[in-house]
Coordinates of C-alpha atoms and ligand atoms in Angstrom, one line a residue:
M25 CA 5.5 -1.7 -33.4
T26 CA 6.2 -4.8 -31.8
K27 CA 3.6 -6.4 -29.0
R28 CA 6.2 -5.0 -26.4
Q29 CA 5.9 -0.8 -27.4
E30 CA 2.2 -1.2 -28.4
K31 CA 0.9 -2.1 -24.9
I32 CA 4.1 0.1 -24.0
A33 CA 1.8 3.5 -25.3
E34 CA -1.5 2.0 -25.0
K35 CA -0.6 1.5 -21.1
W36 CA 2.5 2.9 -19.5
W37 CA 2.2 1.3 -15.9
K38 CA 1.3 -1.9 -17.4
N39 CA 5.4 -2.9 -18.2
A40 CA 6.1 -0.2 -14.9
V41 CA 7.3 -0.9 -11.8
I42 CA 6.4 1.3 -9.0
Y43 CA 8.3 2.8 -6.4
Q44 CA 6.1 3.7 -3.0
I45 CA 8.0 6.5 -1.0
Y46 CA 6.5 7.3 2.8
P47 CA 8.2 11.4 2.5
K48 CA 8.2 11.7 6.0
S49 CA 10.5 8.9 6.3
F50 CA 12.7 8.9 3.6
N51 CA 15.1 12.4 3.1
D52 CA 15.4 15.2 5.1
T53 CA 17.8 17.6 3.8
N54 CA 17.3 20.9 6.3
G55 CA 17.1 18.8 9.4
D56 CA 14.1 19.4 10.9
G57 CA 14.2 14.8 11.3
I58 CA 10.7 15.2 8.7
G59 CA 11.3 13.7 5.4
D60 CA 10.9 16.5 2.0
I61 CA 10.4 16.8 -0.9
A62 CA 13.8 18.4 -1.6
G63 CA 15.3 14.5 -0.4
I64 CA 13.4 12.9 -2.7
I65 CA 15.0 15.3 -5.7
E66 CA 18.1 14.2 -4.3
K67 CA 17.5 10.7 -4.3
I68 CA 16.1 11.1 -8.1
P69 CA 19.7 9.1 -10.0
Y70 CA 19.0 6.7 -6.6
L71 CA 15.8 5.6 -8.1
K72 CA 17.2 6.4 -11.4
T73 CA 19.6 3.4 -10.8
L74 CA 17.2 1.4 -9.0
G75 CA 15.5 1.1 -12.5
V76 CA 12.0 2.1 -11.6
D77 CA 9.3 4.2 -13.7
G78 CA 6.6 5.8 -11.7
L79 CA 6.8 7.2 -7.8
W80 CA 4.2 6.9 -5.2
I81 CA 4.3 9.0 -2.9
S82 CA 1.9 9.0 0.3
P83 CA -0.1 11.8 1.4
L84 CA 2.2 15.4 1.2
Y85 CA -0.2 17.6 1.8
L86 CA -1.7 20.2 3.9
S87 CA -2.4 18.0 7.6
P88 CA -1.8 18.6 11.2
Q89 CA -0.5 14.8 10.8
V90 CA -3.1 13.1 12.6
D91 CA -2.1 9.9 10.9
N92 CA 0.5 11.1 9.3
G93 CA -0.9 13.5 6.5
Y94 CA -3.7 11.0 5.2
D95 CA -6.2 13.3 7.0
I96 CA -5.9 16.4 4.9
T97 CA -6.8 20.4 5.5
D98 CA -6.1 20.6 1.7
Y99 CA -5.5 19.2 -0.8
R100 CA -4.1 21.5 -3.7
V101 CA -1.2 22.7 -0.7
I102 CA 1.7 20.8 0.0
D103 CA 2.5 20.9 3.5
P104 CA 5.5 23.3 4.9
M105 CA 6.7 20.3 6.5
F106 CA 7.3 19.2 3.1
G107 CA 8.4 22.4 1.0
T108 CA 6.4 24.1 -1.3
N109 CA 3.7 23.8 -3.9
E110 CA 6.9 25.2 -6.1
D111 CA 8.8 22.4 -5.1
M112 CA 5.9 19.6 -5.4
Y113 CA 6.2 20.9 -9.3
D114 CA 10.0 20.5 -9.7
L115 CA 10.1 17.5 -8.2
I116 CA 7.5 16.7 -10.9
K117 CA 9.6 17.8 -13.8
L118 CA 12.7 16.8 -12.8
A119 CA 10.8 12.9 -12.2
H120 CA 9.9 13.2 -15.9
A121 CA 13.1 14.3 -17.6
A122 CA 14.6 11.5 -15.7
G123 CA 12.0 9.9 -17.4
I124 CA 10.0 8.6 -13.9
K125 CA 6.5 9.5 -13.3
I126 CA 4.6 10.5 -10.3
I127 CA 1.5 9.2 -9.0
M128 CA -0.5 10.8 -5.6
D129 CA -2.1 9.4 -2.6
F130 CA -5.2 10.6 -3.4
V131 CA -7.9 10.2 -0.2
A132 CA -11.0 11.0 -1.1
N133 CA -13.2 8.8 2.0
H134 CA -12.4 11.5 4.5
T135 CA -10.3 15.1 5.3
S136 CA -9.0 16.3 8.3
D137 CA -11.3 18.3 10.5
Q138 CA -9.4 21.2 10.5
A139 CA -10.9 21.4 6.6
F140 CA -12.5 24.3 6.1
W141 CA -15.3 22.2 4.2
F142 CA -15.5 20.4 8.1
Q143 CA -15.0 23.8 9.9
E144 CA -17.7 25.3 8.4
S145 CA -19.8 22.4 8.0
R146 CA -20.3 22.1 11.3
K147 CA -21.3 25.3 11.4
S148 CA -25.5 24.4 10.9
K149 CA -27.3 22.2 8.9
N150 CA -28.3 24.5 6.3
N151 CA -24.9 25.7 5.3
F152 CA -23.5 25.5 1.3
F153 CA -21.0 22.7 3.1
S154 CA -23.9 21.2 5.6
D155 CA -24.4 17.7 3.6
F156 CA -20.3 17.8 2.8
Y157 CA -20.3 15.2 5.8
I158 CA -22.4 12.2 7.1
W159 CA -24.2 14.0 10.2
Q160 CA -27.0 12.0 12.0
D161 CA -29.0 12.8 15.0
A162 CA -28.1 10.5 18.0
K163 CA -30.7 8.2 19.2
P164 CA -33.8 9.5 21.8
D165 CA -31.3 8.3 24.1
G166 CA -29.1 10.4 23.3
S167 CA -27.0 7.2 21.5
E168 CA -24.8 6.7 18.7
P169 CA -26.4 6.4 15.6
N170 CA -25.5 2.5 15.1
N171 CA -21.9 0.5 15.8
W172 CA -20.0 0.9 13.8
G173 CA -16.6 0.9 15.0
S174 CA -13.8 2.8 14.2
N175 CA -10.4 0.9 12.3
F176 CA -8.7 3.0 14.8
G177 CA -10.6 2.2 18.1
G178 CA -13.6 2.6 19.7
S179 CA -16.8 3.8 17.8
A180 CA -17.3 5.9 14.2
W181 CA -19.7 8.4 15.4
T182 CA -18.1 11.4 17.4
F183 CA -21.4 14.3 18.6
D184 CA -20.2 17.4 17.7
E185 CA -21.6 20.0 20.2
M186 CA -21.7 22.5 18.0
R187 CA -23.8 20.9 15.5
Q188 CA -25.8 19.0 17.6
Q189 CA -25.1 15.8 15.7
Y190 CA -23.3 12.3 15.3
Y191 CA -20.4 12.9 12.2
L192 CA -19.7 9.5 10.5
H193 CA -15.6 8.7 11.0
Y194 CA -14.1 5.4 9.7
Y195 CA -10.8 6.3 11.1
A196 CA -10.0 8.6 13.5
A197 CA -12.2 11.1 15.0
E198 CA -10.3 13.8 13.0
Q199 CA -10.6 12.2 9.6
P200 CA -14.5 12.6 9.0
D201 CA -15.9 10.8 5.7
L202 CA -16.2 12.9 3.2
N203 CA -20.9 12.6 1.3
W204 CA -20.2 11.0 -1.9
E205 CA -23.8 11.3 -2.4
N206 CA -23.6 15.0 -2.3
E207 CA -22.9 16.1 -6.3
I208 CA -20.6 19.3 -5.3
V209 CA -18.1 17.0 -3.1
R210 CA -17.5 14.9 -6.1
E211 CA -17.0 18.1 -8.7
Y212 CA -14.9 19.9 -5.9
I213 CA -12.8 16.1 -5.9
Y214 CA -12.6 15.9 -9.7
D215 CA -11.6 19.3 -10.2
M216 CA -9.1 19.2 -7.5
M217 CA -7.5 16.0 -9.5
R218 CA -7.8 17.7 -12.4
F219 CA -5.6 21.0 -10.7
W220 CA -3.0 17.8 -10.3
K221 CA -3.4 16.6 -13.6
S222 CA -2.4 20.7 -14.7
K223 CA 0.4 20.1 -13.1
G224 CA 2.0 17.0 -14.5
V225 CA 0.9 15.0 -11.8
D226 CA 0.7 11.0 -13.7
G227 CA -2.0 8.9 -11.9
W228 CA -4.1 8.7 -8.9
R229 CA -3.4 6.3 -5.7
M230 CA -6.8 6.1 -4.4
D231 CA -6.7 4.9 0.0
V232 CA -10.0 3.0 0.5
I233 CA -11.5 4.0 -2.7
T234 CA -14.1 1.3 -1.6
S235 CA -15.4 3.1 1.4
I236 CA -17.0 6.1 -0.3
S237 CA -20.6 5.1 -0.6
K238 CA -22.3 4.2 2.6
D239 CA -25.4 2.6 3.2
L240 CA -27.7 5.3 4.0
S241 CA -30.2 3.3 6.4
F242 CA -27.4 3.0 8.4
P243 CA -28.1 -0.7 9.9
D244 CA -26.2 -2.1 13.2
N245 CA -23.7 -3.8 12.3
V246 CA -23.7 -7.6 13.9
K247 CA -20.5 -8.8 13.0
N248 CA -17.2 -7.6 12.9
L249 CA -17.6 -3.8 13.8
T250 CA -15.0 -2.0 11.5
T251 CA -14.4 -3.7 8.5
S252 CA -18.5 -5.6 7.2
N253 CA -20.1 -2.0 7.3
Q254 CA -17.4 -0.1 5.7
Q255 CA -17.1 -2.1 2.2
N256 CA -18.4 -1.6 -1.2
G257 CA -21.4 0.3 -0.9
P258 CA -24.2 0.4 -3.1
R259 CA -23.2 3.7 -5.2
M260 CA -19.0 2.5 -5.0
H261 CA -19.3 1.5 -9.0
E262 CA -21.6 4.0 -9.5
F263 CA -19.4 6.7 -8.2
I264 CA -15.7 5.5 -9.4
H265 CA -17.4 4.7 -12.7
E266 CA -18.5 8.4 -12.5
M267 CA -15.1 9.1 -11.5
N268 CA -13.5 7.5 -14.3
R269 CA -15.4 9.4 -17.0
Q270 CA -14.8 12.8 -15.6
V271 CA -11.2 12.8 -15.0
L272 CA -9.4 9.6 -15.5
A273 CA -10.3 8.6 -19.1
P274 CA -9.9 12.4 -20.2
C275 CA -6.8 13.5 -18.3
E276 CA -5.2 10.3 -18.4
M277 CA -4.0 10.0 -15.4
M278 CA -3.4 5.7 -13.3
S279 CA -5.4 4.5 -11.2
V280 CA -4.8 2.4 -8.1
G281 CA -7.1 1.8 -5.5
E282 CA -6.8 0.7 -2.2
S283 CA -9.5 -2.2 -1.3
P284 CA -9.7 -3.5 1.8
A285 CA -11.9 -6.0 1.3
A286 CA -11.4 -7.0 -2.2
K287 CA -11.5 -11.2 -3.3
A288 CA -10.2 -12.3 -6.8
S289 CA -14.2 -12.4 -7.4
D290 CA -14.5 -9.2 -7.1
A291 CA -11.8 -8.7 -8.9
P292 CA -12.8 -7.5 -12.4
S293 CA -15.9 -5.2 -11.9
L294 CA -13.4 -2.5 -10.5
V295 CA -10.2 -3.6 -13.2
S296 CA -11.8 -4.9 -16.3
P297 CA -10.8 -2.4 -19.3
S298 CA -14.9 -2.7 -19.7
R299 CA -15.8 -1.2 -16.2
Q300 CA -14.2 2.2 -17.1
E301 CA -13.4 1.8 -13.3
L302 CA -10.1 1.4 -12.5
D303 CA -6.9 0.7 -13.9
M304 CA -5.7 -1.4 -11.0
I305 CA -6.9 -2.6 -6.8
F306 CA -4.8 -3.4 -3.8
T307 CA -6.6 -6.8 -2.5
F308 CA -5.9 -6.9 1.4
E309 CA -6.6 -10.9 0.8
H310 CA -2.4 -12.2 0.8
M311 CA -1.6 -10.1 3.7
H312 CA -4.0 -11.3 5.6
I313 CA -2.5 -15.1 5.4
D314 CA -1.4 -14.9 9.0
R315 CA -4.1 -13.5 10.8
K316 CA -6.6 -15.5 12.4
P317 CA -10.1 -15.9 10.9
G318 CA -13.2 -13.9 12.4
D319 CA -10.8 -13.2 15.4
V320 CA -12.3 -10.6 18.2
N321 CA -8.3 -8.8 18.3
G322 CA -8.6 -8.1 14.4
R323 CA -4.8 -7.7 13.1
W324 CA -3.0 -8.9 16.0
A325 CA -4.6 -12.2 16.6
L326 CA -2.2 -13.7 14.2
Q327 CA -1.2 -17.1 13.6
K328 CA 2.1 -19.1 11.5
R329 CA 1.4 -17.6 7.8
D330 CA 0.4 -20.1 5.5
L331 CA 2.3 -20.6 2.1
V332 CA -0.2 -22.6 0.7
S333 CA -3.0 -19.6 1.2
L334 CA -0.2 -17.3 -0.2
K335 CA -0.2 -19.2 -3.1
R336 CA -4.2 -20.3 -3.4
I337 CA -4.7 -16.3 -3.0
L338 CA -2.0 -15.4 -5.4
S339 CA -2.6 -17.7 -7.9
D340 CA -6.9 -16.3 -7.7
W341 CA -5.6 -13.3 -8.5
Q342 CA -4.0 -13.8 -11.2
L343 CA -6.4 -16.8 -12.9
A344 CA -9.5 -13.9 -12.0
L345 CA -7.6 -10.9 -14.1
R346 CA -6.0 -12.3 -17.2
D347 CA -6.9 -10.5 -20.1
N348 CA -9.7 -8.5 -17.8
G349 CA -7.8 -6.3 -15.7
W350 CA -4.5 -5.9 -14.2
N351 CA -3.0 -6.5 -11.1
A352 CA -0.8 -5.0 -8.5
L353 CA 1.8 -6.6 -6.8
Y354 CA 3.2 -6.0 -3.3
F355 CA 4.4 -7.6 -0.3
E356 CA 4.7 -4.4 2.0
N357 CA 3.7 -0.5 1.6
H358 CA 3.5 2.0 4.7
D359 CA 0.8 0.0 6.2
R360 CA 2.4 -2.9 6.6
A361 CA 5.3 -3.9 7.9
R362 CA 8.5 -6.0 6.9
V363 CA 8.4 -9.3 4.6
I364 CA 11.6 -10.6 6.0
S365 CA 10.6 -10.4 9.0
R366 CA 6.9 -11.0 8.5
W367 CA 6.9 -14.5 6.8
G368 CA 10.6 -15.1 6.2
N369 CA 14.3 -15.6 8.2
D370 CA 15.6 -11.3 8.7
T371 CA 18.5 -12.2 10.0
T372 CA 20.5 -15.9 9.3
Y373 CA 18.1 -16.1 5.7
R374 CA 18.1 -12.2 4.7
Y375 CA 19.1 -11.8 1.2
A376 CA 17.9 -15.4 1.0
S377 CA 14.8 -14.3 1.6
A378 CA 14.6 -10.5 0.7
T379 CA 15.1 -11.9 -2.5
A380 CA 13.3 -14.8 -2.4
F381 CA 9.9 -12.9 -1.9
A382 CA 11.5 -10.6 -4.5
T383 CA 10.9 -13.4 -7.3
I384 CA 8.1 -15.1 -6.6
L385 CA 7.0 -11.4 -6.8
H386 CA 7.8 -10.3 -9.4
G387 CA 8.0 -13.2 -11.5
L388 CA 4.1 -13.1 -11.4
Q389 CA 1.9 -10.8 -14.1
G390 CA 0.7 -7.6 -12.7
T391 CA 2.8 -4.4 -12.0
P392 CA 5.1 -5.2 -8.9
Y393 CA 5.4 -1.9 -6.1
I394 CA 8.6 -2.1 -4.3
Y395 CA 8.1 -0.1 -1.1
Q396 CA 10.9 1.8 -0.3
G397 CA 13.9 0.2 1.8
E398 CA 12.6 -3.5 0.5
E399 CA 15.3 -3.2 -2.3
I400 CA 17.3 -3.6 0.9
G401 CA 16.0 -5.6 3.2
M402 CA 15.3 -3.9 5.7
V403 CA 13.6 -5.1 8.7
N404 CA 11.3 -4.8 11.8
A405 CA 11.9 -2.4 14.2
D406 CA 10.7 -4.0 18.2
Y407 CA 9.7 -1.2 20.4
E408 CA 8.6 -0.2 23.4
L409 CA 4.8 0.7 23.1
S410 CA 5.1 4.5 24.0
E411 CA 8.1 4.6 20.7
Y412 CA 5.2 3.5 18.6
D413 CA 3.5 6.3 17.2
D414 CA 1.1 5.1 14.8
I415 CA -2.4 6.1 15.6
E416 CA -4.2 2.5 15.0
L417 CA -2.0 0.7 16.7
H418 CA -2.5 2.9 20.3
G419 CA -5.7 3.7 19.3
N420 CA -7.0 -0.2 19.3
Y421 CA -4.2 -1.1 22.3
E422 CA -6.7 1.0 24.5
Q423 CA -9.6 -0.9 23.0
Y424 CA -8.2 -4.3 22.8
V425 CA -6.0 -4.2 25.9
V426 CA -7.4 -1.5 27.7
Q427 CA -10.4 -1.7 28.0
Q428 CA -12.5 -4.5 26.2
Q429 CA -9.0 -6.6 27.7
T430 CA -9.7 -9.7 24.5
I431 CA -5.7 -9.6 24.6
S432 CA -3.2 -9.2 27.2
H433 CA -0.3 -6.2 26.9
D434 CA 2.6 -8.4 26.1
A435 CA 0.4 -10.5 23.3
F436 CA -0.5 -7.3 21.6
M437 CA 3.2 -6.3 21.8
Q438 CA 4.4 -9.9 20.5
A439 CA 1.5 -9.3 17.3
A440 CA 2.6 -5.5 17.1
Y441 CA 7.0 -6.9 16.7
K442 CA 4.7 -8.5 14.2
V443 CA 2.6 -6.1 12.0
S444 CA 2.7 -3.3 13.4
R445 CA 3.0 -0.1 10.4
D446 CA 5.3 1.3 12.0
H447 CA 7.7 -1.0 11.0
A448 CA 7.9 0.6 7.5
R449 CA 8.0 4.1 8.8
T450 CA 11.2 3.7 10.6
P451 CA 13.7 6.2 8.4
M452 CA 14.7 4.6 5.6
Q453 CA 18.4 3.5 6.2
W454 CA 21.3 5.5 3.6
S455 CA 24.3 5.1 5.4
D456 CA 25.8 4.0 8.9
D457 CA 26.3 7.1 10.0
K458 CA 24.3 9.5 12.1
H459 CA 21.0 8.7 12.5
A460 CA 21.1 6.6 9.6
G461 CA 22.0 9.7 6.7
F462 CA 18.3 9.8 6.9
S463 CA 18.4 13.6 8.8
D464 CA 21.5 15.5 10.7
G465 CA 18.5 16.3 13.4
H466 CA 16.1 14.2 15.5
P467 CA 14.4 12.0 13.0
W468 CA 10.2 12.3 13.8
L469 CA 11.1 8.2 14.5
K470 CA 12.9 6.4 16.3
V471 CA 16.0 4.9 13.6
N472 CA 16.4 1.2 13.2
L473 CA 18.7 -0.1 15.4
R474 CA 20.1 -2.8 12.9
F475 CA 20.7 0.2 10.2
P476 CA 24.8 0.2 11.2
E477 CA 24.4 -4.0 9.6
I478 CA 22.1 -2.4 6.6
N479 CA 21.9 0.6 5.3
V480 CA 21.8 1.2 1.4
A481 CA 25.4 2.5 1.2
K482 CA 26.3 -1.0 2.4
D483 CA 24.4 -2.9 0.8
L484 CA 25.6 -1.4 -2.8
A485 CA 29.0 -2.5 -1.4
S486 CA 28.3 -5.9 -1.1
K487 CA 28.8 -8.7 -3.1
Q488 CA 25.4 -10.1 -1.8
S489 CA 23.4 -7.5 -2.9
I490 CA 19.7 -7.1 -2.6
F491 CA 19.7 -4.0 -4.8
A492 CA 21.4 -5.3 -7.1
Y493 CA 19.6 -8.4 -7.4
Y494 CA 15.8 -6.3 -7.8
Q495 CA 18.2 -3.9 -10.7
K496 CA 18.5 -7.2 -12.4
L497 CA 14.8 -8.1 -12.2
I498 CA 13.4 -5.0 -12.7
Q499 CA 15.8 -5.3 -16.1
L500 CA 14.5 -8.9 -16.4
R501 CA 10.9 -7.4 -16.6
K502 CA 11.5 -4.9 -19.0
S503 CA 13.2 -6.9 -22.0
S504 CA 10.6 -9.8 -21.2
D505 CA 7.4 -10.7 -22.9
L506 CA 7.1 -13.2 -21.4
L507 CA 6.8 -11.4 -17.7
L508 CA 4.3 -8.7 -18.9
E509 CA 2.6 -10.7 -21.4
G510 CA 2.5 -14.5 -20.5
S511 CA -0.2 -17.1 -18.6
Y512 CA 0.3 -18.7 -14.8
E513 CA 0.7 -21.6 -13.8
L514 CA 0.9 -22.4 -10.2
L515 CA 2.8 -26.0 -9.2
L516 CA 3.2 -27.7 -5.8
P517 CA -0.4 -26.2 -4.5
D518 CA -0.1 -28.3 -1.4
D519 CA 3.3 -27.8 -0.9
D520 CA 3.5 -25.7 1.9
N521 CA 7.1 -25.2 1.8
L522 CA 7.5 -24.5 -2.1
F523 CA 6.3 -21.6 -4.4
I524 CA 6.6 -22.4 -8.2
Y525 CA 4.5 -21.4 -11.2
K526 CA 5.1 -21.7 -14.5
R527 CA 5.4 -18.7 -17.1
S528 CA 4.9 -19.2 -20.7
W529 CA 4.2 -17.5 -23.7
Q530 CA 5.0 -18.1 -27.8
G531 CA 6.0 -21.3 -27.0
E532 CA 8.5 -20.1 -24.5
T533 CA 8.1 -21.5 -20.4
W534 CA 9.7 -19.8 -17.9
L535 CA 9.9 -21.6 -14.2
I536 CA 9.9 -19.9 -10.8
V537 CA 10.8 -21.5 -7.7
A538 CA 11.0 -20.2 -4.0
N539 CA 11.9 -22.3 -1.5
F540 CA 10.5 -20.5 1.4
S541 CA 11.7 -23.2 4.3
E542 CA 14.9 -23.3 5.6
E543 CA 15.7 -26.5 5.1
M544 CA 17.2 -28.4 1.9
H545 CA 14.7 -29.4 0.3
S546 CA 14.4 -31.4 -3.5
F547 CA 13.4 -30.1 -6.7
P548 CA 11.1 -32.1 -8.4
L549 CA 11.7 -29.9 -12.0
A550 CA 14.8 -29.6 -12.1
T551 CA 16.3 -32.2 -15.2
A552 CA 13.1 -30.0 -17.4
C553 CA 15.1 -27.2 -16.6
S554 CA 18.0 -26.2 -19.0
E555 CA 19.1 -22.5 -18.4
I556 CA 18.5 -20.8 -15.6
I557 CA 18.1 -17.0 -15.6
L558 CA 18.2 -15.6 -12.6
T559 CA 19.1 -16.9 -9.5
N560 CA 19.7 -15.8 -5.8
S561 CA 22.4 -17.8 -5.4
D562 CA 25.3 -19.2 -6.3
R563 CA 24.0 -21.9 -8.3
Q564 CA 25.4 -22.8 -11.9
D565 CA 23.5 -25.6 -13.3
L566 CA 20.2 -27.5 -11.6
S567 CA 21.3 -30.5 -9.5
G568 CA 20.8 -30.8 -5.9
Q569 CA 18.3 -29.8 -3.3
L570 CA 17.1 -26.3 -2.5
K571 CA 19.4 -24.3 -0.1
P572 CA 17.2 -22.2 2.5
Y573 CA 15.0 -19.3 1.0
E574 CA 16.8 -20.2 -2.3
A575 CA 15.5 -18.4 -5.5
F576 CA 15.2 -18.9 -8.9
I577 CA 14.2 -17.7 -12.8
A578 CA 14.9 -21.0 -14.7
K579 CA 13.7 -21.9 -18.8
L580 CA 11.5 -24.9 -18.6
Ligands
NOJ13 C1 -5.1 3.5 4.4 C2 -4.1 4.3 4.6 O1 -3.1 3.8 3.4 C3 -3.4 4.8 5.8 O2 -2.0 4.5 5.7 C4 -4.7 4.9 6.3 O3 -4.6 5.3 7.8 C5 -6.1 4.7 6.4 N1 -6.4 4.2 4.8 C6 -6.9 5.9 6.3 O4 -6.8 7.4 5.5

């Protein structure tokens, strides 16, 4: 066995590229305007052609869809709008037959308020389910237990008339937080995970897993009302470790946890193999390079993206997890805008900037995640406020624009055009047919108006196919020990146009290069390079300047 084969046998996900599907917006086969499981099955050949090894599928479980499925009523039941449990089992089998693993989305911090557990819990303080959620008495003056805020705007506490107490919800009032202190809750969750293992599921993406433990003294939060109190609670590591011992390790399930507050220095405590917690985490750190730090308007206070910070953050993560964990690499997901609209150029340099971001991400050590549509360079959709669907956007608008008046309507909308979560959630653009070939019915969310120009069919037929570039990148990763194992070194850390780093392995060094500006730039290492391995331009050799958003991988 070569080292590569050993590595792959040990942990398949280290050599994998994972594709995220947002099922509601992927492919609708029954004309109800909502994507479905049959639609995913239909596209397995497409995914196979792209070359991905695993699918992370956002929640498909029974849900009232207040937060598009991140509010679950029953973890073991597929929502009829997506199909049946049998359909899901078929998808798992067919994906496996195509050599593709299935990673389900696991929302462990909260359920829907419609869940049986919550409906029982609210009935009284002394029934079996009473302690399944986090209940607190009102203060003597009737006010909320503390000043914690919800991520979707307003308070994190809602008073329940039936139980005569407040319950905690870090997200919508319809998403009550589970009480992980309760052993039975944990046991039920582990059991649910075993259930999906028995159906063939290969791993879990864990929604805000770092929020599951709460500070039970419920102190007032003096700074940012939302996030600072919500992460890395006192028993977080203990709970995740227990879940690892109970389920992840014995069931051999891969895990990638969402960890909004993690810095590179925190990462090993969650993903170092010796910790027996998670395989990978999704950091948010690099996603904040265009956010004004400490601004009262949170994610809606934007500034120009700072390439020097992006390089520093990605480099910190590369170094922190070198031989001590593994990186989850991403620029897009269902909560993020389209990277080329946000940080690149989605008009003149759409092909070049999409492939430049891809080159930089896929050249790093770790497991790259591609979000549906990223592989054809899908772009943001600038809609009217009322055309956006997202609960976060509307909740935050109410809080910051209407109630607190800390940001004007126009400024909020300018920020929304950059970072709204709905940019990623518009229907997948398959063709220039009606509704972009996504559905024969009326899509649940308006299709991006640029679909006649940007769609799968057109991209595949184009000489400048972003999909084809991704195929090459994916194949390169699969055949290269250097990309799997190589060390990492950032060059020119202070240059705010060029992102250049080295990967080295067993005497060989590759240079990964991208120009993230719209100007030409000279390439300081041209003479040192011997061979171009992959390029997004027509470059034949290394002479001359780097064109706008030009990227390549070259041997040194
Ligand atoms: C993170 C998920 O990615 C997001 O879509 C969701 O709204 C929140 N967690 C709450 O579940």
